[in-house]
XYZ file of C-alpha atoms in Angstrom:
247
model
C 0.170 -18.683 176.577
C -0.651 -22.022 178.164
C -1.863 -20.458 181.332
C -4.264 -18.433 179.452
C -5.987 -21.332 177.716
C -4.168 -20.402 174.115
C -4.472 -23.434 172.351
C -2.530 -22.417 169.971
C -1.921 -19.958 167.195
C -1.873 -20.036 163.728
C 0.496 -17.605 161.422
C -0.878 -17.880 157.328
C 1.884 -16.531 155.316
C 2.503 -16.293 151.692
C 5.285 -19.063 151.331
C 8.006 -16.252 151.045
C 7.677 -15.458 154.354
C 9.680 -18.450 155.099
C 11.731 -16.409 157.498
C 9.777 -14.175 159.270
C 7.507 -17.141 160.470
C 11.071 -17.826 161.989
C 10.907 -14.445 163.315
C 6.645 -14.411 164.882
C 8.219 -18.408 166.256
C 11.002 -16.409 168.339
C 8.482 -14.273 169.967
C 5.589 -15.881 169.955
C 7.949 -18.336 172.052
C 9.072 -16.246 174.521
C 5.317 -15.622 175.492
C 5.149 -19.641 176.238
C 4.216 -21.617 173.219
C 3.240 -21.110 169.753
C 1.705 -23.261 166.746
C 2.470 -22.731 162.421
C 2.936 -25.835 160.637
C 3.179 -27.751 163.958
C 0.473 -30.374 164.963
C -1.480 -28.819 167.421
C -1.708 -30.280 171.068
C -5.537 -31.821 169.518
C -6.493 -33.678 166.995
C -8.796 -31.311 165.466
C -8.522 -29.026 161.974
C -7.775 -26.017 162.576
C -10.200 -24.971 159.410
C -7.828 -21.609 156.677
C -11.018 -19.653 156.471
C -9.287 -18.817 153.466
C -10.586 -22.452 152.214
C -14.366 -21.998 151.900
C -15.029 -20.560 148.758
C -18.193 -21.716 147.647
C -18.415 -24.276 150.059
C -22.115 -24.900 151.625
C -22.515 -23.193 155.567
C -24.930 -24.429 157.964
C -24.894 -22.346 160.873
C -27.491 -23.622 163.800
C -28.333 -20.802 165.312
C -28.253 -16.739 164.516
C -26.761 -15.382 168.434
C -23.289 -13.538 168.261
C -21.299 -15.999 167.796
C -22.446 -17.446 164.464
C -23.255 -14.069 163.419
C -19.745 -13.526 163.764
C -18.756 -17.202 162.075
C -21.196 -16.316 159.159
C -19.121 -12.898 158.588
C -16.668 -14.542 158.488
C -17.716 -17.408 155.659
C -19.592 -14.934 153.461
C -16.960 -12.136 153.776
C -14.939 -14.991 151.493
C -17.468 -16.561 149.842
C -18.597 -18.991 151.370
C -22.493 -20.054 151.307
C -24.456 -19.413 153.952
C -27.692 -20.781 155.403
C -28.251 -19.461 159.252
C -31.041 -21.539 160.791
C -32.863 -19.806 163.762
C -35.334 -16.764 164.132
C -33.623 -13.810 163.845
C -29.995 -12.493 161.177
C -29.874 -9.085 161.023
C -29.637 -6.565 157.543
C -26.185 -7.530 157.372
C -26.058 -10.434 156.686
C -29.137 -10.236 154.105
C -27.319 -8.508 151.628
C -23.767 -10.779 152.220
C -26.194 -13.284 150.202
C -27.139 -15.232 153.858
C -30.022 -17.382 153.714
C -32.459 -17.897 157.296
C -34.365 -20.695 157.632
C -36.716 -21.885 160.400
C -36.143 -24.410 162.922
C -36.869 -27.141 160.859
C -36.029 -29.818 158.099
C -32.363 -29.123 159.327
C -31.582 -32.601 158.556
C -31.106 -31.409 155.185
C -29.754 -28.527 156.158
C -27.072 -30.539 157.012
C -27.526 -32.947 154.200
C -26.954 -29.440 151.930
C -23.405 -28.237 153.610
C -20.096 -29.300 153.170
C -19.895 -27.446 156.730
C -21.139 -27.041 159.731
C -21.330 -25.011 162.707
C -23.504 -25.767 165.988
C -23.633 -21.548 167.576
C -27.203 -22.069 169.319
C -28.019 -21.823 173.072
C -30.018 -25.288 172.780
C -28.053 -28.174 174.282
C -30.554 -30.635 173.032
C -31.072 -29.945 169.665
C -27.350 -28.933 169.923
C -26.631 -31.848 170.032
C -28.445 -33.875 167.627
C -27.144 -31.882 164.872
C -23.948 -33.154 166.034
C -24.935 -36.762 165.888
C -25.864 -36.642 162.399
C -23.271 -34.413 161.018
C -20.717 -37.822 161.596
C -19.968 -37.715 158.286
C -19.073 -33.672 158.168
C -16.815 -31.396 159.401
C -18.209 -30.692 162.382
C -17.822 -26.865 164.443
C -19.852 -26.777 167.968
C -19.609 -23.206 169.548
C -20.652 -24.622 173.022
C -17.805 -27.283 172.910
C -15.276 -27.564 170.344
C -13.714 -30.605 171.840
C -16.986 -32.592 170.842
C -16.479 -31.060 166.881
C -13.532 -31.626 164.178
C -12.741 -28.685 162.720
C -11.517 -25.516 164.615
C -12.506 -21.582 163.660
C -10.408 -20.365 165.389
C -10.037 -16.324 165.982
C -8.163 -14.626 162.613
C -6.819 -11.537 161.760
C -5.334 -10.043 159.207
C -1.544 -7.487 159.317
C -1.440 -6.898 155.174
C -1.087 -10.123 154.061
C -0.105 -12.194 156.782
C -3.979 -14.518 157.942
C -2.713 -15.352 161.470
C -4.851 -16.919 163.747
C -5.344 -17.193 167.644
C -7.454 -20.484 169.406
C -8.339 -20.754 173.379
C -10.667 -24.051 172.973
C -13.710 -21.627 173.996
C -11.712 -20.862 176.902
C -10.467 -17.304 176.855
C -12.213 -15.373 174.168
C -10.823 -12.670 176.041
C -6.772 -13.299 176.303
C -7.161 -13.975 172.415
C -7.628 -10.681 171.262
C -4.570 -9.312 173.960
C -2.639 -11.696 172.176
C -3.601 -10.767 168.994
C -2.982 -7.592 170.561
C 0.538 -8.336 170.940
C 0.979 -9.996 167.601
C 0.062 -7.221 165.682
C 2.817 -5.077 167.987
C 5.565 -7.780 167.305
C 4.952 -7.064 163.039
C 6.604 -4.404 162.295
C 6.553 -2.539 158.709
C 9.670 -3.614 158.083
C 8.868 -7.176 158.359
C 5.920 -6.472 155.433
C 7.650 -4.841 153.362
C 10.964 -7.944 153.692
C 7.821 -9.793 152.916
C 7.230 -8.094 149.777
C 10.546 -9.085 149.035
C 11.536 -11.948 149.761
C 8.345 -12.965 147.252
C 10.390 -10.759 144.709
C 13.251 -12.904 145.643
C 12.023 -16.266 145.057
C 10.744 -15.599 141.474
C 14.193 -14.243 140.236
C 15.587 -16.906 142.446
C 13.624 -19.226 140.789
C 14.903 -19.099 137.398
C 19.090 -18.351 138.676
C 19.369 -22.170 141.521
C 17.424 -24.813 140.610
C 18.034 -26.775 144.168
C 15.234 -25.837 146.792
C 17.294 -25.828 149.547
C 20.122 -23.572 147.842
C 17.476 -21.123 146.962
C 16.580 -20.822 150.804
C 20.008 -19.996 151.989
C 20.377 -17.196 149.633
C 17.159 -15.587 150.938
C 18.439 -15.523 154.226
C 21.387 -14.662 153.163
C 18.959 -10.875 151.951
C 17.274 -11.603 155.458
C 20.604 -10.428 157.147
C 22.037 -8.815 153.823
C 23.038 -5.254 156.203
C 22.095 -3.023 153.539
C 19.079 -4.433 152.819
C 17.666 -3.459 156.262
C 18.512 -0.471 155.808
C 16.910 -0.079 153.271
C 13.368 -1.250 154.408
C 14.411 0.504 157.648
C 14.087 3.784 155.932
C 11.034 1.911 153.318
C 12.649 2.095 150.356
C 11.849 -1.582 149.040
C 11.998 -0.370 145.440
C 15.657 0.330 145.678
C 15.999 -2.834 148.262
C 14.754 -4.841 145.265
C 17.522 -2.986 142.493
C 20.408 -3.804 145.636
C 19.281 -7.333 145.977
C 18.616 -7.593 141.717
C 21.730 -6.555 140.968
C 22.907 -9.774 144.039
C 21.192 -12.072 141.926
C 22.079 -11.537 138.725
C 25.784 -11.843 139.504
C 25.136 -15.707 140.442
């Protein structure tokens, strides 16, 4: 992955999917390297799109990159203002506001997060210079911002983000395809089962480490694997409940 320009891969999986993260780590390590909860090779903060609900987002620019990011923020419930000349009707319907390229200082003050995605380098640099106390993402020079907005996609309840530091959007797409092939339908059922079992175990086992060990036993249980392989989630739940009731 490092040879393709990828700087990190982040998997945002429900707490019940701890064991699945390790499988995903193993698979990605075969490609080269992975970043889940560990610090990436950058000091920038990796912004989870799920964290932007009700946040004020100012986007400088109205081109392809600006539009793509605006869509993602709007879909997660953020308040978005774009400064430029024209935006797509779809953005307006979602609640985006278009402002002219004037009084930009006021828009920076209004915002929680500033996204710079215009083709005007001089203007980009100016907005960056007055955004020092803001969370700042620069599409033109990602390393000059303090947050990263990675390419993200969902597989059921799993959110996976890929960051190439702007070097290779094409390879980000290719890596996405490989990761999508790695996570199976059985894995997704396992996450749902682990969530179910985790809730039951909290009433039985107080020690978190002991609960984790038991969840691993469930993960490796051959009978459960067979249920999930055959898409029998409810049967797997009944089986594991019987096991947990005996604790």
